[in-house]
Amino acid sequence: MSLRAEKDREAADEDTLESVTPEEIADVKTLEVFNRMHDENRHYLQLEHDTFMKTNRSLTKHVKAQKALFKGDTELAYEYISQGLNRDETADMLALKGSVYHSMGDNEKAEYYWNKAVERNTDVVSDLYPGLKYWYSQR
């Protein structure tokens, strides 16, 4: 680029900067704020999505474990509930694992998991887990 062309470009840049109105500057600042908010929203949406996916996978394992236990397949129920507990350790998951152990005849482990479930949330004592409900009433 020649020296003359470079000076012409610099002069054009200066003219452009001087001709920017306060409204245009405000629009640029508004756009910057909007972009920052968009980035933050995207971050929170990603967190929300990740949390939903984790919860959904855990809930799926919990439901599959309940179905397997209801059908009498304690080994499959144990497998599903163990996978679910690896993802998310909720009172319901712990109570169900206790019920699985109870069905397997291991009352010591059943009581251990039921106790952990009740420590986490006493509302877990319900008709959903009859073994836990009976055990809890005998304490």
Coordinates of C-alpha atoms in Angstrom, one line a residue:
M1 CA 0.0 0.0 0.0
S2 CA 1.4 3.4 -1.0
L3 CA 2.0 6.1 1.6
R4 CA -0.8 8.2 0.0
A5 CA -3.3 5.4 0.2
E6 CA -2.4 4.7 3.8
K7 CA -2.9 8.4 4.8
D8 CA -6.3 8.5 3.0
R9 CA -7.4 5.4 4.9
E10 CA -6.3 6.9 8.2
A11 CA -8.3 10.1 7.4
A12 CA -11.4 8.1 6.5
D13 CA -11.1 6.2 9.8
E14 CA -10.9 9.5 11.7
D15 CA -13.9 10.8 9.9
T16 CA -15.9 7.7 10.7
L17 CA -15.0 7.9 14.4
E18 CA -16.0 11.6 14.6
S19 CA -19.3 11.0 12.8
V20 CA -20.5 8.4 15.3
T21 CA -23.5 9.7 17.2
P22 CA -24.2 9.1 21.0
E23 CA -27.2 6.9 20.0
E24 CA -24.9 4.7 17.9
I25 CA -22.5 4.4 20.8
A26 CA -25.4 3.5 23.1
D27 CA -26.5 0.9 20.6
V28 CA -23.0 -0.6 20.6
K29 CA -22.9 -0.7 24.4
T30 CA -26.3 -2.2 24.5
L31 CA -25.2 -4.8 22.0
E32 CA -22.1 -5.6 24.2
V33 CA -24.4 -6.0 27.3
F34 CA -26.7 -8.2 25.3
N35 CA -23.8 -10.4 24.1
R36 CA -22.6 -10.8 27.7
M37 CA -26.1 -11.7 28.9
H38 CA -26.4 -14.2 26.0
D39 CA -23.1 -15.8 27.0
E40 CA -24.3 -16.1 30.6
N41 CA -27.7 -17.5 29.6
R42 CA -26.0 -20.0 27.4
H43 CA -23.8 -21.1 30.3
Y44 CA -26.9 -21.5 32.6
L45 CA -28.8 -23.3 29.9
Q46 CA -25.9 -25.8 29.6
L47 CA -25.9 -26.3 33.3
E48 CA -29.7 -26.8 33.3
H49 CA -29.4 -29.3 30.4
D50 CA -26.6 -31.2 32.1
T51 CA -28.5 -31.4 35.4
F52 CA -31.7 -32.6 33.6
M53 CA -29.7 -35.3 31.7
K54 CA -28.1 -36.5 34.9
T55 CA -31.5 -36.6 36.7
N56 CA -33.2 -38.2 33.7
R57 CA -30.6 -41.0 33.6
S58 CA -30.8 -41.6 37.3
L59 CA -34.6 -41.6 37.2
T60 CA -34.5 -44.1 34.4
K61 CA -32.3 -46.5 36.3
H62 CA -34.6 -46.1 39.4
V63 CA -37.7 -47.0 37.4
K64 CA -36.0 -49.9 35.7
A65 CA -34.8 -51.2 39.1
Q66 CA -38.3 -50.9 40.6
K67 CA -39.8 -52.8 37.6
A68 CA -37.1 -55.5 37.9
L69 CA -37.7 -55.9 41.7
F70 CA -41.5 -56.0 41.2
K71 CA -40.9 -58.9 38.7
G72 CA -38.7 -60.7 41.2
D73 CA -35.4 -60.1 39.3
T74 CA -33.3 -58.9 42.2
E75 CA -30.0 -59.2 40.3
L76 CA -31.2 -56.9 37.5
A77 CA -32.8 -54.6 40.1
Y78 CA -29.5 -54.5 42.0
E79 CA -27.6 -53.7 38.8
Y80 CA -29.9 -50.9 37.8
I81 CA -30.0 -49.3 41.3
S82 CA -26.3 -49.5 41.6
Q83 CA -25.9 -47.7 38.3
G84 CA -28.4 -45.1 39.4
L85 CA -26.6 -44.5 42.7
N86 CA -23.3 -44.0 40.8
R87 CA -25.0 -41.0 39.1
D88 CA -27.1 -39.5 41.9
E89 CA -27.5 -40.6 45.5
T90 CA -31.0 -39.7 46.5
A91 CA -33.1 -41.0 49.4
D92 CA -35.4 -42.9 47.0
M93 CA -32.4 -44.6 45.4
L94 CA -31.0 -45.6 48.8
A95 CA -34.4 -46.8 50.0
L96 CA -34.8 -48.9 46.8
K97 CA -31.3 -50.4 47.2
G98 CA -32.2 -51.3 50.8
S99 CA -35.4 -53.0 49.4
V100 CA -33.3 -54.9 46.9
Y101 CA -31.0 -56.2 49.6
H102 CA -34.1 -57.1 51.7
S103 CA -35.4 -59.1 48.8
M104 CA -32.1 -60.8 48.5
G105 CA -32.2 -61.8 52.2
D106 CA -29.4 -59.5 53.3
N107 CA -31.2 -57.6 56.1
E108 CA -28.0 -56.1 57.5
K109 CA -27.3 -54.3 54.2
A110 CA -31.0 -53.5 53.8
E111 CA -31.1 -51.7 57.1
Y112 CA -27.8 -49.9 56.3
Y113 CA -29.3 -48.4 53.1
W114 CA -32.7 -47.8 54.6
N115 CA -31.0 -45.9 57.5
K116 CA -29.1 -43.8 55.0
A117 CA -32.3 -43.1 53.1
V118 CA -34.1 -42.0 56.2
E119 CA -31.2 -39.8 57.3
R120 CA -31.3 -38.1 54.0
N121 CA -35.1 -37.6 53.9
T122 CA -37.7 -39.0 56.3
D123 CA -40.4 -38.6 53.7
V124 CA -39.0 -41.6 51.9
V125 CA -40.8 -43.8 54.5
S126 CA -43.9 -44.5 52.5
D127 CA -46.0 -47.3 50.9
L128 CA -43.5 -47.3 48.0
Y129 CA -41.0 -49.2 50.2
P130 CA -43.1 -51.5 52.4
G131 CA -40.0 -53.2 53.9
L132 CA -38.6 -49.8 54.8
K133 CA -41.9 -48.7 56.3
Y134 CA -42.2 -51.8 58.4
W135 CA -38.5 -51.6 59.5
Y136 CA -38.9 -47.9 60.4
S137 CA -42.1 -48.6 62.5
Q138 CA -40.2 -51.2 64.5
R139 CA -37.3 -48.9 65.5

